[in-house]
Amino acid sequence: MSRPIFASISTAALKHNLKQARHYAPQAKIMAVVKANAYGHGLLAAASALAEVDGFGVVELDEAIALREAGIRQTILLLSGFFSAAELLLISEYRLSIVIHCQEQLESFLCSGLPVRTDVFLKMNTGMNRLGFAPSEFLAAAQRLLDSGQAGNITFMTHFACAEEPGGINEAATLFFKTIGDKNFNKSLANSAALIRYPETHCDWVRPGIILYGASPFQEESAAQLGLLPVMSLQSEIIAIQNVLAGEAVGYGKSFTAEKPMRIGVVACGYADGYPRHAPSGTPIAVDSQRTSTVGRVAMDMLCVDLTGLPSAGIGSRVTLWGEHISVDEVARAASTVSYELLCALARRVKVMVT
């Protein structure tokens, strides 16, 4: 018998969330971001459910090739571009699109002599200071691409540092549009947060990521309020029961001490499964569809929950770590992290069921 923990991936929820993304940006092309194994949901399963999109965004060349070999014919964009000139022949062979974000990439591309034109998303740094040409260098880079004859379609793009904050795109968007002026190129600015809140950033391509998987990019607005459904449900079972007296402690380090008699359930899930070790006592969790909370430290293979108010719960009771009844955003907030990290951290040893 294997451990009872598993993750269920709902393709119906993915399709629903894509529909919501289209609702927010009905005129734009959708670039579904499926990097990092589709945020832990399974690259090919997610791409199959999102088959109606106009393109897919990944970071790893291997993921892009896997999508092509699975029959994906839409645009596949390497969001960080290429990491070495040696990758360019494969990029050309598989008809992939690339981001070019620095002079070194530009020089390598222009010297590559590829046999076919490659579509390029030219990236501008508008304040995040990660990837992208400085605005003062941007149009010169674009002109070099045009003059080379090696680029197919050229799209101007940027990425927002603070799109989830009120007015968080204003300075960056102003800089972007001022820099490009009246240049008539396709444009891609909006991530999930901007897609929802800032229609002026939709332009030609939007790049939804986290909202496709049913989590919110905002602290103050839940996924349910945005009309999104959870795609991943992480579930396990109660495997043991402990009756703890007042004054007794639970778990490693005895970090939790009962103030009254408590009934404690032990769950087959821990940080080796991808659950955050730093989730404190009181993190929300559901047992037999009823909300309760964790108790004590999360261990490698187990964590504990308060069953004091759930007398019908026992060994074998179904536990939802996140999914229905417990949003991944709630767990992330309790653990002082973000839903992106929790979803991406799902461990290989967890069985995944696609429904």
Short mmCIF file of C-alpha atoms in Angstrom, two decimals:
data_model
loop_
_atom_site.label_atom_id
_atom_site.label_comp_id
_atom_site.label_asym_id
_atom_site.label_seq_id
_atom_site.Cartn_x
_atom_site.Cartn_y
_atom_site.Cartn_z
CA MET A 1 0.00 0.00 0.00
CA SER A 2 1.28 3.45 -0.86
CA ARG A 3 0.80 6.57 1.23
CA PRO A 4 -2.67 8.05 0.75
CA ILE A 5 -1.54 11.49 -0.36
CA PHE A 6 -2.33 12.57 -3.93
CA ALA A 7 -2.95 15.68 -6.02
CA SER A 8 -5.98 15.93 -8.27
CA ILE A 9 -5.77 18.22 -11.31
CA SER A 10 -9.10 19.41 -12.75
CA THR A 11 -8.98 20.10 -16.47
CA ALA A 12 -12.54 21.46 -16.23
CA ALA A 13 -11.32 24.09 -13.77
CA LEU A 14 -8.43 25.01 -16.10
CA LYS A 15 -10.87 25.52 -18.95
CA HIS A 16 -13.16 27.58 -16.71
CA ASN A 17 -10.27 29.82 -15.63
CA LEU A 18 -9.19 30.31 -19.23
CA LYS A 19 -12.73 31.43 -19.99
CA GLN A 20 -12.44 33.96 -17.15
CA ALA A 21 -9.15 35.24 -18.56
CA ARG A 22 -10.83 35.76 -21.92
CA HIS A 23 -13.67 37.57 -20.16
CA TYR A 24 -11.20 40.09 -18.74
CA ALA A 25 -9.31 40.54 -22.03
CA PRO A 26 -11.70 39.57 -24.83
CA GLN A 27 -9.76 41.21 -27.68
CA ALA A 28 -6.23 40.09 -26.84
CA LYS A 29 -4.40 36.93 -27.78
CA ILE A 30 -3.82 34.61 -24.84
CA MET A 31 -0.28 33.43 -24.07
CA ALA A 32 -0.85 30.77 -21.39
CA VAL A 33 2.15 30.63 -19.10
CA VAL A 34 2.93 26.95 -18.47
CA LYS A 35 6.52 27.28 -17.24
CA ALA A 36 7.77 25.20 -14.31
CA ASN A 37 5.73 22.17 -15.38
CA ALA A 38 2.63 24.37 -15.60
CA TYR A 39 3.16 25.69 -12.08
CA GLY A 40 3.36 22.11 -10.84
CA HIS A 41 0.16 20.97 -12.57
CA GLY A 42 1.75 18.93 -15.37
CA LEU A 43 2.89 20.53 -18.62
CA LEU A 44 1.16 18.33 -21.16
CA ALA A 45 -2.05 17.90 -19.17
CA ALA A 46 -2.35 21.65 -18.75
CA ALA A 47 -1.53 22.39 -22.39
CA SER A 48 -4.13 19.88 -23.52
CA ALA A 49 -6.80 21.51 -21.36
CA LEU A 50 -5.73 24.96 -22.60
CA ALA A 51 -5.63 23.93 -26.24
CA GLU A 52 -7.75 26.91 -27.34
CA VAL A 53 -5.14 29.53 -26.42
CA ASP A 54 -3.08 31.40 -28.98
CA GLY A 55 0.28 30.55 -27.47
CA PHE A 56 2.20 29.04 -24.57
CA GLY A 57 5.00 30.54 -22.50
CA VAL A 58 7.77 28.40 -21.01
CA VAL A 59 11.32 28.92 -19.75
CA GLU A 60 13.02 25.60 -20.46
CA LEU A 61 13.84 24.61 -24.03
CA ASP A 62 13.00 21.01 -23.15
CA GLU A 63 9.47 22.07 -22.19
CA ALA A 64 9.04 23.93 -25.47
CA ILE A 65 10.20 20.91 -27.45
CA ALA A 66 7.89 18.62 -25.45
CA LEU A 67 4.94 20.82 -26.38
CA ARG A 68 5.86 20.75 -30.08
CA GLU A 69 6.35 17.00 -30.06
CA ALA A 70 2.95 16.63 -28.38
CA GLY A 71 1.37 18.29 -31.39
CA ILE A 72 1.09 21.90 -30.18
CA ARG A 73 1.09 24.15 -33.24
CA GLN A 74 0.48 27.53 -31.61
CA THR A 75 3.18 30.04 -30.73
CA ILE A 76 5.55 28.67 -28.08
CA LEU A 77 7.57 31.44 -26.45
CA LEU A 78 10.79 30.98 -24.49
CA LEU A 79 10.18 33.64 -21.84
CA SER A 80 13.84 34.07 -20.92
CA GLY A 81 15.03 33.55 -24.47
CA PHE A 82 17.97 31.23 -25.08
CA PHE A 83 20.79 30.55 -22.63
CA SER A 84 23.45 29.68 -25.18
CA ALA A 85 23.91 30.17 -28.91
CA ALA A 86 23.95 26.38 -29.29
CA GLU A 87 20.20 26.33 -28.56
CA LEU A 88 19.33 28.46 -31.56
CA LEU A 89 19.38 25.62 -34.10
CA LEU A 90 16.85 23.66 -32.03
CA ILE A 91 14.78 26.81 -31.60
CA SER A 92 14.73 27.21 -35.36
CA GLU A 93 14.06 23.53 -36.02
CA TYR A 94 11.03 23.51 -33.71
CA ARG A 95 9.80 26.91 -34.91
CA LEU A 96 9.87 28.41 -31.43
CA SER A 97 9.60 32.10 -30.55
CA ILE A 98 12.16 33.77 -28.32
CA VAL A 99 12.45 36.68 -25.97
CA ILE A 100 15.57 38.76 -26.55
CA HIS A 101 16.35 40.84 -23.48
CA CYS A 102 20.04 41.88 -23.67
CA GLN A 103 22.77 42.87 -26.09
CA GLU A 104 24.56 39.53 -25.77
CA GLN A 105 21.46 37.62 -26.85
CA LEU A 106 20.90 40.06 -29.69
CA GLU A 107 24.45 39.63 -30.98
CA SER A 108 24.23 35.83 -30.79
CA PHE A 109 20.93 35.84 -32.66
CA LEU A 110 22.15 38.20 -35.37
CA CYS A 111 25.28 36.09 -35.92
CA SER A 112 23.43 32.76 -35.96
CA GLY A 113 22.54 32.58 -39.65
CA LEU A 114 19.41 30.54 -38.91
CA PRO A 115 17.75 28.98 -41.96
CA VAL A 116 14.30 30.43 -41.21
CA ARG A 117 13.07 33.62 -39.62
CA THR A 118 12.35 33.44 -35.90
CA ASP A 119 9.61 35.40 -34.15
CA VAL A 120 11.06 37.64 -31.46
CA PHE A 121 9.57 39.29 -28.38
CA LEU A 122 11.93 42.17 -27.62
CA LYS A 123 11.87 42.97 -23.92
CA MET A 124 12.18 46.39 -22.30
CA ASN A 125 13.22 46.90 -18.69
CA THR A 126 10.64 49.33 -17.28
CA GLY A 127 11.72 49.20 -13.65
CA MET A 128 11.89 45.62 -12.44
CA ASN A 129 15.63 45.57 -13.27
CA ARG A 130 15.75 41.86 -14.03
CA LEU A 131 15.61 41.27 -17.77
CA GLY A 132 15.22 43.73 -20.59
CA PHE A 133 16.93 46.45 -22.61
CA ALA A 134 17.14 49.87 -21.04
CA PRO A 135 14.58 52.18 -22.68
CA SER A 136 17.45 54.24 -24.13
CA GLU A 137 18.75 51.13 -25.96
CA PHE A 138 15.43 49.56 -26.90
CA LEU A 139 14.57 51.11 -30.26
CA ALA A 140 18.11 50.69 -31.55
CA ALA A 141 17.87 46.98 -30.74
CA ALA A 142 14.55 46.80 -32.55
CA GLN A 143 16.03 48.48 -35.61
CA ARG A 144 18.90 46.03 -35.70
CA LEU A 145 16.43 43.16 -35.65
CA LEU A 146 14.49 44.71 -38.51
CA ASP A 147 17.59 45.40 -40.58
CA SER A 148 18.94 41.87 -40.10
CA GLY A 149 16.08 40.16 -41.91
CA GLN A 150 16.43 37.25 -39.46
CA ALA A 151 13.43 38.10 -37.28
CA GLY A 152 9.93 37.15 -38.27
CA ASN A 153 7.21 38.90 -36.30
CA ILE A 154 8.58 41.30 -33.69
CA THR A 155 6.59 41.98 -30.54
CA PHE A 156 7.52 44.63 -27.97
CA MET A 157 7.12 43.41 -24.41
CA THR A 158 7.76 44.28 -20.78
CA HIS A 159 6.98 42.77 -17.38
CA PHE A 160 5.50 44.64 -14.43
CA ALA A 161 7.07 44.54 -10.98
CA CYS A 162 3.98 45.72 -9.05
CA ALA A 163 0.89 44.95 -11.15
CA GLU A 164 -0.92 43.52 -8.13
CA GLU A 165 -0.78 46.92 -6.35
CA PRO A 166 -3.17 49.85 -6.93
CA GLY A 167 -1.64 51.98 -9.66
CA GLY A 168 1.30 49.61 -9.73
CA ILE A 169 1.69 49.64 -13.51
CA ASN A 170 1.41 53.38 -14.08
CA GLU A 171 5.06 54.39 -14.12
CA ALA A 172 6.21 51.33 -16.06
CA ALA A 173 3.43 51.49 -18.65
CA THR A 174 4.01 55.21 -19.19
CA LEU A 175 7.72 54.59 -19.77
CA PHE A 176 6.99 51.72 -22.16
CA PHE A 177 4.54 53.63 -24.33
CA LYS A 178 6.62 56.81 -24.29
CA THR A 179 9.67 54.86 -25.43
CA ILE A 180 8.01 53.08 -28.35
CA GLY A 181 6.08 56.15 -29.47
CA ASP A 182 4.13 55.51 -32.65
CA LYS A 183 6.08 52.39 -33.66
CA ASN A 184 3.58 49.93 -35.07
CA PHE A 185 4.54 46.62 -33.47
CA ASN A 186 2.53 44.04 -31.58
CA LYS A 187 2.80 44.55 -27.84
CA SER A 188 2.68 42.27 -24.78
CA LEU A 189 2.54 43.79 -21.28
CA ALA A 190 -0.14 42.20 -19.11
CA ASN A 191 0.50 39.39 -16.62
CA SER A 192 -2.38 37.94 -14.58
CA ALA A 193 -2.79 40.97 -12.32
CA ALA A 194 -2.64 43.53 -15.11
CA LEU A 195 -4.96 41.43 -17.25
CA ILE A 196 -7.63 41.74 -14.55
CA ARG A 197 -7.09 45.32 -13.36
CA TYR A 198 -5.57 47.33 -16.20
CA PRO A 199 -7.30 46.91 -19.57
CA GLU A 200 -5.06 49.61 -21.05
CA THR A 201 -2.21 47.07 -20.88
CA HIS A 202 -3.99 44.30 -22.80
CA CYS A 203 -2.77 45.35 -26.26
CA ASP A 204 -2.08 42.35 -28.55
CA TRP A 205 -0.89 39.58 -26.20
CA VAL A 206 -1.73 38.95 -22.54
CA ARG A 207 0.21 36.44 -20.47
CA PRO A 208 -1.99 34.86 -17.77
CA GLY A 209 -0.21 32.54 -15.37
CA ILE A 210 -1.41 32.11 -11.79
CA ILE A 211 -5.08 32.85 -12.55
CA LEU A 212 -5.24 29.90 -14.94
CA TYR A 213 -4.49 27.63 -11.99
CA GLY A 214 -7.19 29.12 -9.78
CA ALA A 215 -5.17 31.34 -7.45
CA SER A 216 -5.36 35.09 -7.01
CA PRO A 217 -2.52 37.52 -7.75
CA PHE A 218 -3.98 39.90 -5.15
CA GLN A 219 -3.72 39.89 -1.36
CA GLU A 220 -7.09 41.56 -0.83
CA GLU A 221 -9.20 39.74 -3.43
CA SER A 222 -9.71 35.99 -3.39
CA ALA A 223 -9.72 33.65 -6.34
CA ALA A 224 -13.41 32.95 -5.72
CA GLN A 225 -14.17 36.68 -5.89
CA LEU A 226 -12.41 36.74 -9.26
CA GLY A 227 -14.58 33.87 -10.50
CA LEU A 228 -11.72 31.36 -10.51
CA LEU A 229 -11.81 27.67 -9.57
CA PRO A 230 -8.97 25.75 -7.89
CA VAL A 231 -7.26 23.43 -10.35
CA MET A 232 -5.05 21.49 -7.93
CA SER A 233 -6.47 19.74 -4.89
CA LEU A 234 -3.85 18.26 -2.54
CA GLN A 235 -5.43 15.54 -0.44
CA SER A 236 -4.46 12.90 2.09
CA GLU A 237 -5.93 11.03 5.07
CA ILE A 238 -5.82 10.88 8.85
CA ILE A 239 -3.49 7.98 9.72
CA ALA A 240 -3.47 8.22 13.53
CA ILE A 241 -5.31 9.88 16.43
CA GLN A 242 -3.80 11.23 19.66
CA ASN A 243 -5.77 12.43 22.68
CA VAL A 244 -3.68 15.21 24.23
CA LEU A 245 -4.15 16.56 27.74
CA ALA A 246 -3.89 20.20 28.75
CA GLY A 247 -0.24 21.10 29.12
CA GLU A 248 1.02 18.44 26.72
CA ALA A 249 2.94 19.36 23.57
CA VAL A 250 2.60 18.24 19.95
CA GLY A 251 5.35 17.65 17.39
CA TYR A 252 9.02 18.48 16.96
CA GLY A 253 10.39 21.10 19.28
CA LYS A 254 7.19 21.00 21.34
CA SER A 255 6.31 24.31 19.71
CA PHE A 256 2.59 23.82 20.42
CA THR A 257 1.23 23.18 23.89
CA ALA A 258 -2.43 22.33 24.42
CA GLU A 259 -4.31 24.71 26.69
CA LYS A 260 -7.14 22.19 27.07
CA PRO A 261 -7.74 18.53 26.23
CA MET A 262 -7.53 18.11 22.44
CA ARG A 263 -8.10 15.40 19.87
CA ILE A 264 -5.24 15.50 17.37
CA GLY A 265 -5.22 13.87 13.93
CA VAL A 266 -1.99 12.89 12.20
CA VAL A 267 -2.01 13.48 8.43
CA ALA A 268 0.16 11.70 5.85
CA CYS A 269 1.62 14.86 4.36
CA GLY A 270 4.77 16.82 5.10
CA TYR A 271 7.38 19.09 3.64
CA ALA A 272 8.81 16.26 1.52
CA ASP A 273 5.47 16.32 -0.31
CA GLY A 274 5.67 20.06 -0.93
CA TYR A 275 3.67 21.31 2.03
CA PRO A 276 5.46 24.33 3.56
CA ARG A 277 7.51 23.43 6.63
CA HIS A 278 7.16 26.97 7.92
CA ALA A 279 3.34 26.83 7.99
CA PRO A 280 2.53 27.67 11.63
CA SER A 281 -0.03 26.21 13.99
CA GLY A 282 -3.42 27.54 12.93
CA THR A 283 -2.89 27.15 9.18
CA PRO A 284 -6.30 26.33 7.65
CA ILE A 285 -6.98 22.76 6.55
CA ALA A 286 -10.12 20.68 5.92
CA VAL A 287 -11.06 17.26 7.27
CA ASP A 288 -14.09 15.54 5.74
CA SER A 289 -14.89 18.87 4.07
CA GLN A 290 -14.95 20.71 7.42
CA ARG A 291 -12.48 23.49 8.11
CA THR A 292 -10.07 23.19 11.00
CA SER A 293 -6.39 24.06 11.53
CA THR A 294 -2.93 22.57 11.82
CA VAL A 295 -1.18 22.00 15.14
CA GLY A 296 2.58 22.02 15.78
CA ARG A 297 5.46 21.86 13.32
CA VAL A 298 5.18 20.31 9.88
CA ALA A 299 7.46 17.28 9.64
CA MET A 300 8.95 15.58 6.59
CA ASP A 301 6.14 13.06 6.16
CA MET A 302 3.42 14.16 8.59
CA LEU A 303 1.57 17.08 10.07
CA CYS A 304 -1.07 17.33 12.78
CA VAL A 305 -4.57 18.81 12.79
CA ASP A 306 -7.06 19.76 15.46
CA LEU A 307 -9.98 17.32 15.48
CA THR A 308 -11.40 18.47 18.81
CA GLY A 309 -14.50 19.95 17.19
CA LEU A 310 -14.87 17.15 14.63
CA PRO A 311 -16.02 14.11 16.62
CA SER A 312 -16.97 12.10 13.53
CA ALA A 313 -13.48 12.39 12.01
CA GLY A 314 -11.17 9.45 12.46
CA ILE A 315 -8.52 7.31 10.83
CA GLY A 316 -9.14 7.29 7.10
CA SER A 317 -10.93 10.66 7.07
CA ARG A 318 -10.18 12.65 3.93
CA VAL A 319 -7.95 15.69 4.43
CA THR A 320 -7.72 18.58 1.98
CA LEU A 321 -4.46 20.50 2.31
CA TRP A 322 -5.59 22.94 -0.38
CA GLY A 323 -8.19 22.88 -3.11
CA GLU A 324 -11.92 22.79 -2.45
CA HIS A 325 -12.84 24.34 0.95
CA ILE A 326 -9.24 25.56 1.50
CA SER A 327 -7.69 27.85 -1.09
CA VAL A 328 -3.98 27.58 -1.78
CA ASP A 329 -3.82 31.34 -1.25
CA GLU A 330 -4.99 30.92 2.37
CA VAL A 331 -2.30 28.36 3.07
CA ALA A 332 0.31 30.55 1.41
CA ARG A 333 -0.64 33.59 3.47
CA ALA A 334 -0.50 31.58 6.69
CA ALA A 335 2.98 30.36 5.71
CA SER A 336 4.16 33.87 4.70
CA THR A 337 4.69 32.86 1.08
CA VAL A 338 2.78 32.91 -2.21
CA SER A 339 0.58 30.34 -3.90
CA TYR A 340 3.04 30.14 -6.82
CA GLU A 341 5.66 28.58 -4.54
CA LEU A 342 3.31 26.01 -3.03
CA LEU A 343 1.97 24.85 -6.39
CA CYS A 344 5.42 24.64 -7.96
CA ALA A 345 6.82 22.78 -4.94
CA LEU A 346 4.58 19.71 -5.29
CA ALA A 347 6.98 16.81 -4.84
CA ARG A 348 7.55 14.05 -7.37
CA ARG A 349 6.57 11.41 -4.83
CA VAL A 350 2.99 12.75 -4.75
CA LYS A 351 0.71 10.85 -7.10
CA VAL A 352 -1.04 13.14 -9.58
CA MET A 353 -4.49 12.32 -10.98
CA VAL A 354 -5.81 14.31 -13.94
CA THR A 355 -9.58 14.47 -14.16
#
